[in-house]
Structures are given as structure tokens and as C-alpha cells.
CSV table of C-alpha atoms and ligand atoms in Angstrom, one decimal:
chain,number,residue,atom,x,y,z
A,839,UNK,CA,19.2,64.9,74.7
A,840,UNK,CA,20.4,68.4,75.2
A,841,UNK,CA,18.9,71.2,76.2
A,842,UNK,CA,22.2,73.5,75.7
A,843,UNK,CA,20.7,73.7,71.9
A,844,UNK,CA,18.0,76.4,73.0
A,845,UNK,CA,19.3,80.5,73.6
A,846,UNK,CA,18.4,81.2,77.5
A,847,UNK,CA,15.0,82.9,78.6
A,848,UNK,CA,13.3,83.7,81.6
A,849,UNK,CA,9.5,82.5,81.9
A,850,UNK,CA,7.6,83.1,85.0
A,851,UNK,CA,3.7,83.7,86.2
A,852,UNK,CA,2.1,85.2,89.1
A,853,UNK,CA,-2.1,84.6,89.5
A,854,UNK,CA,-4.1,87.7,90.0
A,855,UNK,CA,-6.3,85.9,92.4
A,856,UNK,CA,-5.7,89.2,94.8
A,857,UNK,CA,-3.9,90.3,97.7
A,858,UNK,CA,0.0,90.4,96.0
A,859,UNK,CA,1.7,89.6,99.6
A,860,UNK,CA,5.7,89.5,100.6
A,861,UNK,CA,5.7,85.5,100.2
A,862,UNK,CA,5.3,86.6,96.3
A,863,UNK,CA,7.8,89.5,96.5
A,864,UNK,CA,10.5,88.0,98.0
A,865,UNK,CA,9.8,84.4,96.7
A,866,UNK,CA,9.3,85.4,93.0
A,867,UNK,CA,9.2,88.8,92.1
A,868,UNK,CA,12.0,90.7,93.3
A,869,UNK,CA,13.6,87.1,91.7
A,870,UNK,CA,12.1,88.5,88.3
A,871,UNK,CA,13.4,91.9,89.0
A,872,UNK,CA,17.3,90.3,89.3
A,873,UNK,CA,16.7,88.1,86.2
A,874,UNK,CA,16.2,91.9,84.5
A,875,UNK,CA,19.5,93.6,83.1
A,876,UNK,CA,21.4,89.8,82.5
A,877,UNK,CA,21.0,89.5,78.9
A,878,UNK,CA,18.4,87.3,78.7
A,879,UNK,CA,14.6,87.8,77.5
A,880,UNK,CA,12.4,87.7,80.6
A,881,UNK,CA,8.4,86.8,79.8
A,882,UNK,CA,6.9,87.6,83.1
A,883,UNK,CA,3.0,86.7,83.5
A,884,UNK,CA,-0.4,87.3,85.0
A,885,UNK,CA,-1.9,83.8,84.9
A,886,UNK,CA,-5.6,84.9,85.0
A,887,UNK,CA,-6.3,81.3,83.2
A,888,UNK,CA,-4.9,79.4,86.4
A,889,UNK,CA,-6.7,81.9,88.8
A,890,UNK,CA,-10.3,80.7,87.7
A,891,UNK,CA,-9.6,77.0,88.3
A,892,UNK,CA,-10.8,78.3,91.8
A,893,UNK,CA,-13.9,80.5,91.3
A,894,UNK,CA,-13.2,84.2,90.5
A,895,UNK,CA,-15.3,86.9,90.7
A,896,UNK,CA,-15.1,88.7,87.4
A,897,UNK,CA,-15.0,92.5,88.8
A,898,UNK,CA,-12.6,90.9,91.1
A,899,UNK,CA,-10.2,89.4,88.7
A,900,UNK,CA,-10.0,92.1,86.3
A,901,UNK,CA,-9.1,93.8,89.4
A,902,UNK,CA,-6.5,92.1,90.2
A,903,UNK,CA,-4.9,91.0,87.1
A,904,UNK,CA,-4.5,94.9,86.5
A,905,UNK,CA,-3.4,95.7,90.4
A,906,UNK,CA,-1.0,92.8,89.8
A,907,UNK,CA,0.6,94.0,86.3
A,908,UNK,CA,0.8,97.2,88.8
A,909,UNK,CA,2.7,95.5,91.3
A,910,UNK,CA,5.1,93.9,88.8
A,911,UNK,CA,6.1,97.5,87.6
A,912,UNK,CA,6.3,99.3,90.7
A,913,UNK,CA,8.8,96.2,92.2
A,914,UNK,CA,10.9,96.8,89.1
A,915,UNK,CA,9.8,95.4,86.3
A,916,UNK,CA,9.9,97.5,83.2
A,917,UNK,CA,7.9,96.8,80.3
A,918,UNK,CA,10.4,97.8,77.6
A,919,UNK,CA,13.0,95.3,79.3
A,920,UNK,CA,10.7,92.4,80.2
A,921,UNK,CA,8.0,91.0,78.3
A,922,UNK,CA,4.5,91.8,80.7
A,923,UNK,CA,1.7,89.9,79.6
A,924,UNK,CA,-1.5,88.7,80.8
A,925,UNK,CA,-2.1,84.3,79.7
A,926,UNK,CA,-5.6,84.7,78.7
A,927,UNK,CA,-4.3,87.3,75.8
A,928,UNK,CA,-1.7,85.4,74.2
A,929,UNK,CA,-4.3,82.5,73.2
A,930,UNK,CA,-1.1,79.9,72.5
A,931,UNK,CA,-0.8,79.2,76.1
A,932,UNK,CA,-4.5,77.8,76.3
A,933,UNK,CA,-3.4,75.8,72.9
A,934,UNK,CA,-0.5,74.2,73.8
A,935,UNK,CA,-2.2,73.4,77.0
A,936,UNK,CA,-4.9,71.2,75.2
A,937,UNK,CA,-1.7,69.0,73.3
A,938,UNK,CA,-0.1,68.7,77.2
A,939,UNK,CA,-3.3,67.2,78.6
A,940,UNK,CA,-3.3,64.5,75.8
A,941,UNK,CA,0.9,64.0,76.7
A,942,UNK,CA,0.6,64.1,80.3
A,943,UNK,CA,-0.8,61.2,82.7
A,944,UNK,CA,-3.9,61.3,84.9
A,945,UNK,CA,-1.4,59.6,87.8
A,946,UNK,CA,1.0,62.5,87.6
A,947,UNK,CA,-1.8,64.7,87.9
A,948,UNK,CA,-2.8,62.9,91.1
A,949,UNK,CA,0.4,62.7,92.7
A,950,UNK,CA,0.6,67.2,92.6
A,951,UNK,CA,0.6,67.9,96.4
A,952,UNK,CA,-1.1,71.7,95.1
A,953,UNK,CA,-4.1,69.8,93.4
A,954,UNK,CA,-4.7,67.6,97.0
A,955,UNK,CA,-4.2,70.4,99.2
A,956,UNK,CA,-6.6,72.8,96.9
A,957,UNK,CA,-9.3,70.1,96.0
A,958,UNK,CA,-9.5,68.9,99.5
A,959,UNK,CA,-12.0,66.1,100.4
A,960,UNK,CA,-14.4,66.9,97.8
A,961,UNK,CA,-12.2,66.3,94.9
A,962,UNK,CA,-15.4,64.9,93.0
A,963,UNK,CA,-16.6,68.4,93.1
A,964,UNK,CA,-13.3,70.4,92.1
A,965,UNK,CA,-12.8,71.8,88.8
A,966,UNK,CA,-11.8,69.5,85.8
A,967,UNK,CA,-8.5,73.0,85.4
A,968,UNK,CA,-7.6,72.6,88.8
A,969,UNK,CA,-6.6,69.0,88.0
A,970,UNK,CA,-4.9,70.0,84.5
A,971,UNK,CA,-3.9,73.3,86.3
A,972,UNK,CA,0.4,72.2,85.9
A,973,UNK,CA,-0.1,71.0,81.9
A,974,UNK,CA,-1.3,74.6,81.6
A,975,UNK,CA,1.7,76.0,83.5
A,976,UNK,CA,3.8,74.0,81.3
A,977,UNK,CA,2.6,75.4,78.2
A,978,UNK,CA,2.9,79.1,79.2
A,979,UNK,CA,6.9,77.7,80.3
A,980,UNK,CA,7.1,75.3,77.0
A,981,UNK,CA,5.4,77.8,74.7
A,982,UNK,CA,8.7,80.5,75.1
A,983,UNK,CA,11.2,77.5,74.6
A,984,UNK,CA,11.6,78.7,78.5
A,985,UNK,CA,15.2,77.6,80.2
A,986,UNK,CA,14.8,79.8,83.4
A,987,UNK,CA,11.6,79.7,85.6
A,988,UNK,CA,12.1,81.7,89.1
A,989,UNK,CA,9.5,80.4,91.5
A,990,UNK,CA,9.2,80.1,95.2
A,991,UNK,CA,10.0,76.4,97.2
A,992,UNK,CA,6.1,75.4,96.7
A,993,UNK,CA,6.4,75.2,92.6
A,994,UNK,CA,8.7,73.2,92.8
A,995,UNK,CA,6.6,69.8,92.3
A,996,UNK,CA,5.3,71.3,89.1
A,997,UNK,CA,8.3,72.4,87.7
A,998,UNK,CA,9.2,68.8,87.8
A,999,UNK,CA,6.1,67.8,86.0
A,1000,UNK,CA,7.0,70.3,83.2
A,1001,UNK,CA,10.1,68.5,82.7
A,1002,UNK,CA,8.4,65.1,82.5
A,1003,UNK,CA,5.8,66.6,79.8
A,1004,UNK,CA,8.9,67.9,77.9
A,1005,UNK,CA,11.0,64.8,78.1
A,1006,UNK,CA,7.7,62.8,77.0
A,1007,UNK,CA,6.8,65.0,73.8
A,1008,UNK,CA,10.3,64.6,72.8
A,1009,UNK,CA,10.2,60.8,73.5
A,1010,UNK,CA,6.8,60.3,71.8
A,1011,UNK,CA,7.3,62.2,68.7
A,1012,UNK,CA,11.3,61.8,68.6
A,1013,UNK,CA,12.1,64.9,68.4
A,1014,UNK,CA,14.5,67.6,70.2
A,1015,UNK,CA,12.1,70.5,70.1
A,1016,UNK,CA,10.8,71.6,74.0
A,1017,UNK,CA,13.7,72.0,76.6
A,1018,UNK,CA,13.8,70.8,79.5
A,1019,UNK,CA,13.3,73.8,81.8
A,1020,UNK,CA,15.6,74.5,84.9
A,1021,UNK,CA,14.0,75.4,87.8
A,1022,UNK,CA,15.5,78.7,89.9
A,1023,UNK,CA,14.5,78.6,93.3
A,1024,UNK,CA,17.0,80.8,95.1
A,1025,UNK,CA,17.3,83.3,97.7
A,1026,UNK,CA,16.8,84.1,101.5
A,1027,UNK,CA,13.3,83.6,101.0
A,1028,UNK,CA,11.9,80.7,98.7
A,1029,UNK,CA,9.3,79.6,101.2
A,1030,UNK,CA,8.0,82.7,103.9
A,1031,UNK,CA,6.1,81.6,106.5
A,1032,UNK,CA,2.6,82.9,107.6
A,1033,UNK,CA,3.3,85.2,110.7
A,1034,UNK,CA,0.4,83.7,113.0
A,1035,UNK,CA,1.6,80.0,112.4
A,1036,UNK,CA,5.8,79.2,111.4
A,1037,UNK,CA,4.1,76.3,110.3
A,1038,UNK,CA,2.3,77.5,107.2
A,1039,UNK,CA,3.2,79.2,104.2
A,1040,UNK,CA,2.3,82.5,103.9
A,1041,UNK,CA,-0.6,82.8,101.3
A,1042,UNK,CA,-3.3,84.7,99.6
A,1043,UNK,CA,-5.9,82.4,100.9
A,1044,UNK,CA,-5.6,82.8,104.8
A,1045,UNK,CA,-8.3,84.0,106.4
A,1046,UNK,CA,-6.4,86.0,109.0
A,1047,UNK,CA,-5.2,89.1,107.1
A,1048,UNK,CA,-2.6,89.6,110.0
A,1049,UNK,CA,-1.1,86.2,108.4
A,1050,UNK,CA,0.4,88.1,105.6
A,1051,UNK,CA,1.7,91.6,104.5
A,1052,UNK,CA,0.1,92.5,101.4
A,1053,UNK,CA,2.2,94.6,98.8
A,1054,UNK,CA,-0.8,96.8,99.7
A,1055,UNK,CA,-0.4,97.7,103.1
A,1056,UNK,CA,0.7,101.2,104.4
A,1057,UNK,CA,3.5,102.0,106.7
A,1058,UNK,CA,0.9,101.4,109.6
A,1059,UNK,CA,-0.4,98.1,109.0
A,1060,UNK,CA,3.4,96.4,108.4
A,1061,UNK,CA,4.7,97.6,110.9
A,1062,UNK,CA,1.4,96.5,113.5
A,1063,UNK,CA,2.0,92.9,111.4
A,1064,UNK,CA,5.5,92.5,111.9
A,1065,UNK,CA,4.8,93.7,116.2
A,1066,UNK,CA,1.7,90.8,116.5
A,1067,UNK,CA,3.8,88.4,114.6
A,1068,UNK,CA,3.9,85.5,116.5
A,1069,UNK,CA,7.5,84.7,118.4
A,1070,UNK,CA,9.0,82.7,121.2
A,1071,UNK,CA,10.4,84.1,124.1
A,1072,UNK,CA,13.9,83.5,123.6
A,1073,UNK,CA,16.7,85.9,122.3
A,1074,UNK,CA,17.8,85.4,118.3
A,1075,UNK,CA,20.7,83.0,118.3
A,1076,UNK,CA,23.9,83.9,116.8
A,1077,UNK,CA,24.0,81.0,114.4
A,1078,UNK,CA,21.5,79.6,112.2
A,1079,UNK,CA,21.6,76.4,113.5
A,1080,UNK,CA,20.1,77.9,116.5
A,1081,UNK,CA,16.7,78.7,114.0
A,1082,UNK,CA,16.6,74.9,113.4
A,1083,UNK,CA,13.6,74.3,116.2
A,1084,UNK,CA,12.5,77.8,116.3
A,1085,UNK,CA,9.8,78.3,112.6
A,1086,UNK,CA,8.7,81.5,113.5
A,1087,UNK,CA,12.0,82.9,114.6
A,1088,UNK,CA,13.6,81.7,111.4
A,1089,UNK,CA,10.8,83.1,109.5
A,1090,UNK,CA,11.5,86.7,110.5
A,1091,UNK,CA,14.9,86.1,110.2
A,1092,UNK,CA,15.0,85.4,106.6
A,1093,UNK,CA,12.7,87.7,105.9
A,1094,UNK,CA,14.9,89.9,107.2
A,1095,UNK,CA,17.7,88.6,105.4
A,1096,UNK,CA,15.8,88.9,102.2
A,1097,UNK,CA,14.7,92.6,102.3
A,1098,UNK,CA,18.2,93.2,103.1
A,1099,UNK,CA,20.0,91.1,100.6
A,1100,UNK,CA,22.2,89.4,102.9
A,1101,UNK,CA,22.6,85.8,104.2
A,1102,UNK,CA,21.0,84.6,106.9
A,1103,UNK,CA,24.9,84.2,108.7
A,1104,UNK,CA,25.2,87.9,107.7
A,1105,UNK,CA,21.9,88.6,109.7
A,1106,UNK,CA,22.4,86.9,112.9
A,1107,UNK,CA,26.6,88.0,112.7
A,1108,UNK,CA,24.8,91.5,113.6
A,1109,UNK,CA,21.2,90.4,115.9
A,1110,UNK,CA,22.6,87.4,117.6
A,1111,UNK,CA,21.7,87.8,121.1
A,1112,UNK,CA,18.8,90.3,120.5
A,1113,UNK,CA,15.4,89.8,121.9
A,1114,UNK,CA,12.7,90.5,119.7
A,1115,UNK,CA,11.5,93.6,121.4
A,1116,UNK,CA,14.3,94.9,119.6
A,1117,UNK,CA,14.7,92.7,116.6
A,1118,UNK,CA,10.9,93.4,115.6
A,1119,UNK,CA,11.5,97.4,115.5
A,1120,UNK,CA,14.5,97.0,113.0
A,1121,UNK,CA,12.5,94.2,111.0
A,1122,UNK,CA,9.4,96.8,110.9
A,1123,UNK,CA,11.4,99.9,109.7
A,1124,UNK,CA,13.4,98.0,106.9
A,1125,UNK,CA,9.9,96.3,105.7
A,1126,UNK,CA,8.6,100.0,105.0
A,1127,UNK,CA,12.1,101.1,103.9
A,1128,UNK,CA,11.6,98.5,101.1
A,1129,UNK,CA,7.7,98.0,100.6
A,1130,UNK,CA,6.3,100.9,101.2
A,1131,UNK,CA,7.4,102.7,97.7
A,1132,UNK,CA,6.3,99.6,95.9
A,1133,UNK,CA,3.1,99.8,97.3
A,1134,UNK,CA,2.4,103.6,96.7
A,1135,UNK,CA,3.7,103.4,93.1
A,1136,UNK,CA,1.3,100.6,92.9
A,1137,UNK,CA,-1.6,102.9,94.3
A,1138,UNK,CA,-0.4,105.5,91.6
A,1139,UNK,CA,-0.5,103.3,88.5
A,1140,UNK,CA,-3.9,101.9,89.7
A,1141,UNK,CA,-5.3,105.6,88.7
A,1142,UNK,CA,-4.6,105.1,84.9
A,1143,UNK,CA,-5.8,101.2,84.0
A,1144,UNK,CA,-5.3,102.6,80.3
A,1145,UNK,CA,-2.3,102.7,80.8
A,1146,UNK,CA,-1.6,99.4,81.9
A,1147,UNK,CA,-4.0,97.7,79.5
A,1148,UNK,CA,-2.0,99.2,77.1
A,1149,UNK,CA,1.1,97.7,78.1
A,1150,UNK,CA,-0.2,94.2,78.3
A,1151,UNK,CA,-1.5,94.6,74.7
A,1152,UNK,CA,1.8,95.5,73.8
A,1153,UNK,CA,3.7,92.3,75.7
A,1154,UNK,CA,0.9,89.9,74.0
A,1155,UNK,CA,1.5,91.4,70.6
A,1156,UNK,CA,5.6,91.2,71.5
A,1157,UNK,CA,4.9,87.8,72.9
A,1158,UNK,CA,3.2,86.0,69.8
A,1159,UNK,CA,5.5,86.4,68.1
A,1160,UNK,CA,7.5,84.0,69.8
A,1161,UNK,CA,3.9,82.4,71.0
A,1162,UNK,CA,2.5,81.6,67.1
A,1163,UNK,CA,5.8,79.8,65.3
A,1164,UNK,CA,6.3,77.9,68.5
A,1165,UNK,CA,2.7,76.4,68.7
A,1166,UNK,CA,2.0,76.0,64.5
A,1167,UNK,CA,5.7,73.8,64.6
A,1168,UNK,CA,4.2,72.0,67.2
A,1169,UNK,CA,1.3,71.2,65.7
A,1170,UNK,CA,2.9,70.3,62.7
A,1171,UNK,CA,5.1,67.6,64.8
A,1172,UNK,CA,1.9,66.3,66.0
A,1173,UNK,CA,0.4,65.7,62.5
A,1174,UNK,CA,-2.3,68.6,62.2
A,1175,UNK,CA,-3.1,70.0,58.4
A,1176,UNK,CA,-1.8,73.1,58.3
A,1177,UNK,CA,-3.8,76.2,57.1
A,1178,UNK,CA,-2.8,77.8,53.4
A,1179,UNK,CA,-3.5,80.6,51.7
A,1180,UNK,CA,-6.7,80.7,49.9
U,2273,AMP,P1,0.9,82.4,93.4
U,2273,AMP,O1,0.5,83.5,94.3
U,2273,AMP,O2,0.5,81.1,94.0
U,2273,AMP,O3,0.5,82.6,92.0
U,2273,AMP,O4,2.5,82.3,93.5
U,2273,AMP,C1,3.3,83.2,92.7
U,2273,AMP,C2,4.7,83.0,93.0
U,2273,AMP,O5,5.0,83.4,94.4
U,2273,AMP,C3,5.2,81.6,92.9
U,2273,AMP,O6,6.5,81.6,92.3
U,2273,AMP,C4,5.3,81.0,94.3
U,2273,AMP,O7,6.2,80.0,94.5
U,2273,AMP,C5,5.7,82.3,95.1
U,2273,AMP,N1,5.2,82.2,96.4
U,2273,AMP,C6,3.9,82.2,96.8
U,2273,AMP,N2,3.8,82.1,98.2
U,2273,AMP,C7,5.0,82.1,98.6
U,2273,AMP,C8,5.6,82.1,100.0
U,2273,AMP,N3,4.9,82.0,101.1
U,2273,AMP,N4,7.0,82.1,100.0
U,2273,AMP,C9,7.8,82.2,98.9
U,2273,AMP,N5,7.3,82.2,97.7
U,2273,AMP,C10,5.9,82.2,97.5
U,2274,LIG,N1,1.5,77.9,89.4
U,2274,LIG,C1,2.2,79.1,89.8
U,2274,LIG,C2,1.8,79.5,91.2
U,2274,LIG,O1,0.7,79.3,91.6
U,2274,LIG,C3,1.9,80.2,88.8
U,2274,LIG,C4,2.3,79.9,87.4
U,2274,LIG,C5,1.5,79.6,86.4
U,2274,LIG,C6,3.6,79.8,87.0
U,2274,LIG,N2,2.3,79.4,85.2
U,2274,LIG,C7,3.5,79.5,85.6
U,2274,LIG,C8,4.9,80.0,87.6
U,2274,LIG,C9,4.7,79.3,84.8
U,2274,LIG,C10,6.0,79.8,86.8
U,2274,LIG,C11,5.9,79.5,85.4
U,2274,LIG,O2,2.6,80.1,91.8
């Protein structure tokens, strides 16, 4: 099977489950912003339906899904460029979604390391989306014909599970008709680090809020992060096999790196030998070089919601039309009666 057949386009999602951090920005969206200008159609998306397979406050998420379409525009994303849209309005996703749970396996469910770390012990009691959570995320990438997904390190696993669901509708049904989606995962940054612990990833759900920098923060609060952030006592190396033991070093490193869109080579070819009384400093003044626009721009939009809801009605209206012939052919493949005109 080929899947040179289907025209290039970007697909990727985000949840608005709060607190938009740099592990999002460097891992994903600033990945989004690059994918902008190359053209091909980007879809970029809030996943609000993925967000509530955890519970959700509803102030909360309609919160967030708007400070997130926020974020997405103020880190570059421009609505007449990229297709913005928010899952829950572009009802195909949910659609295709219900054809994926009846083509994918209970056993690869199992096996998704995201569903054991986020059900926990009590998997009895998690929600019946949190298990079907990646058929879902294959449907918002399968339902756009979607070649290109940028993601960071951790989606990896379900990106791989999209493919299987592909391959297995087109085996089941013999036909040619959902690609089988490349995964992008690229950069300085595909996996930072929490910055009390080299050990974890950096996420929306830690408790400590000195853990993360949200795209949020002031000027202040980064740069008080970036000093606490746990380090070791030695001085940087000059080579990054010299990070190899060191998680939290290499963390800042790359995060470094990232920001400054260089390698990490490039980096330590300039702080080799530093200590991080010094490194730290230079970390903290290019974090608020580079966040803290993105952040007030964010603050700015946030005053006129209108004006974002009206751009996500726009990209759902933009995106059914790709959305609707995609999910009616499937159906059609799959045997349903078709409606007609009455
Ligand atoms: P989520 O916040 O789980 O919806 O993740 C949105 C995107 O950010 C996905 O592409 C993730 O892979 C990426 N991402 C989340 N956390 C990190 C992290 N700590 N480092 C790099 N990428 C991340
Ligand atoms: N599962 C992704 C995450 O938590 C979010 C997501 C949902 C997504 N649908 C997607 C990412 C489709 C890429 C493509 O990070």
C-alpha cells in the first residue's frame, strides 16, 4: 500500500486541560509554527473532547480551550494560514471515532503506556474515553487524510496505534483510503523535563507549579523558575556526551538549545566549562526574550473571547469541509444507507 497517493497535511491537537507550559511550546507548538509557510494545509487543534476523559470543570475548560486558541495565535499561529479549530465543533472527529473503536483492539488499548500511567491502580474506576482516548486522536488525524503530525517524544506510542487503525480499515474493508500517518517528532526539545526532578516530564498535572513554566508566567516568575531549577554542582561539559549522567543538566541545556534554535553541540561549543551560576542567568534572560511576548499577546487576546470564538467558528466551518466528504465516504465503505433528498 502507498501512502504517496494522499497531497501532504499537517494535523495536530493540543488539550485545553490548562496551564499551556514550555514542554508544549517547544515540544509542539513552536513545531506547528515551522510547519506554517511550507506549502502544506496545517489543521491545528484544541482537543476539548480528550480533555474530559479526566474530569473538567466546565468554567474551567471553556477557559482554557479559549486561553489555549490564545496561546496558539500569539506563538505564531495565524488563523488565515492554519486551520484553528476546537474538536468538539467539527462533530466528524467524535464520528469517525465511534467506527475506530469498533476497528481497533481492546489489547492495543491496554498496552498505551498514557492510559496505565493516567488510570493508575484504579483502572476499574477510570473513564470508558480515557481507554478509547488514542481511537479518538486517530480520527481527528485520519478524518483530514493527515500525513504530518508534530507531537512531542510522549505521543509517540499513539501515533503508532493510529497507524495500526489505518493499516487495519484498509485491510478489513480492502481498500486504499486512510494514510498511514508519519509521525514528526523533531527538534532540541521533544521531551522537556520537569525542573524539580530530570526525571519527569514536564507536565500540566504536577503539583509543584515551580515544575513547569507556564506560557503564562511574567518575566518574574521564569526567571525565579529557571534560578530554583534543580542542578548539580558541576560545570556544563563541553560535549554532550558529558549530559549523558547528568538529567537535569541536559534538560536546561536543550532547553536552551531550543529557544535558541541551535543544536545542543552549538550550545555547549559556547557554555562548556560554565557553572550554572552563570549558565542559569543567560538561560533566564533568553526564556523572557522568547516567552514573555507570547505570553502578554496571550493576556491581550484573552480581553476579546469574541473574537476568538469567532475564529474557531470560522476553522470548523473551513474544516468540514474536508471533515463531512471524508466521514460520509467512510461510511459508505463500511456499508451505511446513505441519506437522500426527500
Ligand atoms: P498535551 O498537553 O498532553 O495535550 O500535549 C500537547 C503536545 O505537547 C503534545 O504534542 C505533547 O507531546 C507535547 N508535550 C507535552 N508535554 C511535553 C514535554 N514535557 N516535552 C515535550 N513535549 C511535550
Ligand atoms: N493526545 C495528544 C496529547 O495529549 C493530543 C492530541 C489529541 C493529538 N489528538 C491529537 C495530538 C491528534 C496530535 C494529533 O498530547
Amino acid at each position: 500500500m502507498s501512502d504517496t497517493a494522499f497531497t501532504p497535511r499537517v494535523f495536530s491537537g493540543i488539550q485545553p486541560s490548562g496551564n499551556l507550559h514550555l514542554g508544549n511550546y517547544l515540544g509542539a507548538l513552536k513545531r506547528f509554527v515551522d510547519w506554517q509557510g511550507k506549502g502544506v494545509e496545517t489543521v491545528y487543534c484544541m482537543v476539548d473532547l480528550h480533555a474530559i476523559t479526566v474530569w473538567q470543570n466546565p468554567a474551567d475548560l471553556r477557559h482554557s480551550t479559549r486561553e489555549l486558541c490564545a496561546g496558539f495565535i500569539a506563538a505564531g499561529l495565524d488563523p488565515e494560514k492554519s486551520i484553528l479549530i476546537n474538536q468538539s465543533q467539527v462533530p466528524e472527529h467524535a464520528q469517525l471515532a465511534w467506527i475506530f473503536n469498533c476497528v481497533a483492539r481492546m489489547g492495543w488499548m491496554q498496552r498505551m503506556t498514557q492510559w496505565k500511567d493516567k488510570a493508575g491502580k484504579n483502572q476499574q474506576n477510570a473513564s470508558l474515553g480515557l481507554f478509547a482516548y488514542p481511537a479518538l486522536m486517530a480520527a481527528d488525524i485520519l478524518v483530514y487524510h493527515a500525513t504530518h503530525v508534530p507531537v512531542g517524544e510522549d505521543q509517540k506510542q499513539h501515533l503508532e496505534l493510529t497507524r495500526d487503525i489505518a493499516i487495519k480499515f484498509n485491510n478489513d474493508f480492502g481498500v486504499d483510503f486512510f494514510p498511514v500517518t508519519e509521525p514528526v517528532i523533531e527538534g532540541a526539545a521533544t521531551r522537556v523535563m520537569s525542573l524539580r526532578d530530570g526525571s519527569k516530564k514536564m507536565s500540566k498535572s504536577d503539583v509543584s507549579d515551580m515544575s513547569r513554566i507556564n506560557m503564562t508566567d511574567d518575566a518574574d516568575t521564569i526567571a525565579k523558575k529557571i534560578r530554583k531549577a534543580k542542578t548539580d554542582p558541576e560545570a556544563l561539559p563541553s560535549e554532550a556526551e558529558g549530559l549523558e549522567e547528568r538529567p537535569e543538566a541536559r534538560n536546561l541545556v536543550e532547553i536552551y538549545a531550543a529557544l535558541n534554535e541551535q543544536s545542543v553541540d552549538q550550545v555547549l561549543a559556547d557554555v562548556g566549562g560554565k557553572q550554572f551560576s552563570e549558565f542559569k542567568p543567560m538561560l533566564a534572560e533568553l526564556a523572557v526574550e522568547k516567552l514573555a511576548p507570547i505570553s502578554s499577546e496571550m493576556a491581550r487576546l484573552m480581553n476579546d473571547t469574541s473574537e476568538i470564538d469567532k475564529i474557531l467558528s470560522r476553522g470548523a466551518q473551513r474544516a468540514r469541509e474536508v471533515t463531512a466528504p471524508v466521514l460520509r465516504k467512510t461510511y459508505d465503505i463500511v456499508g451505511m444507507v446513505p441519506p437522500v433528498e426527500t
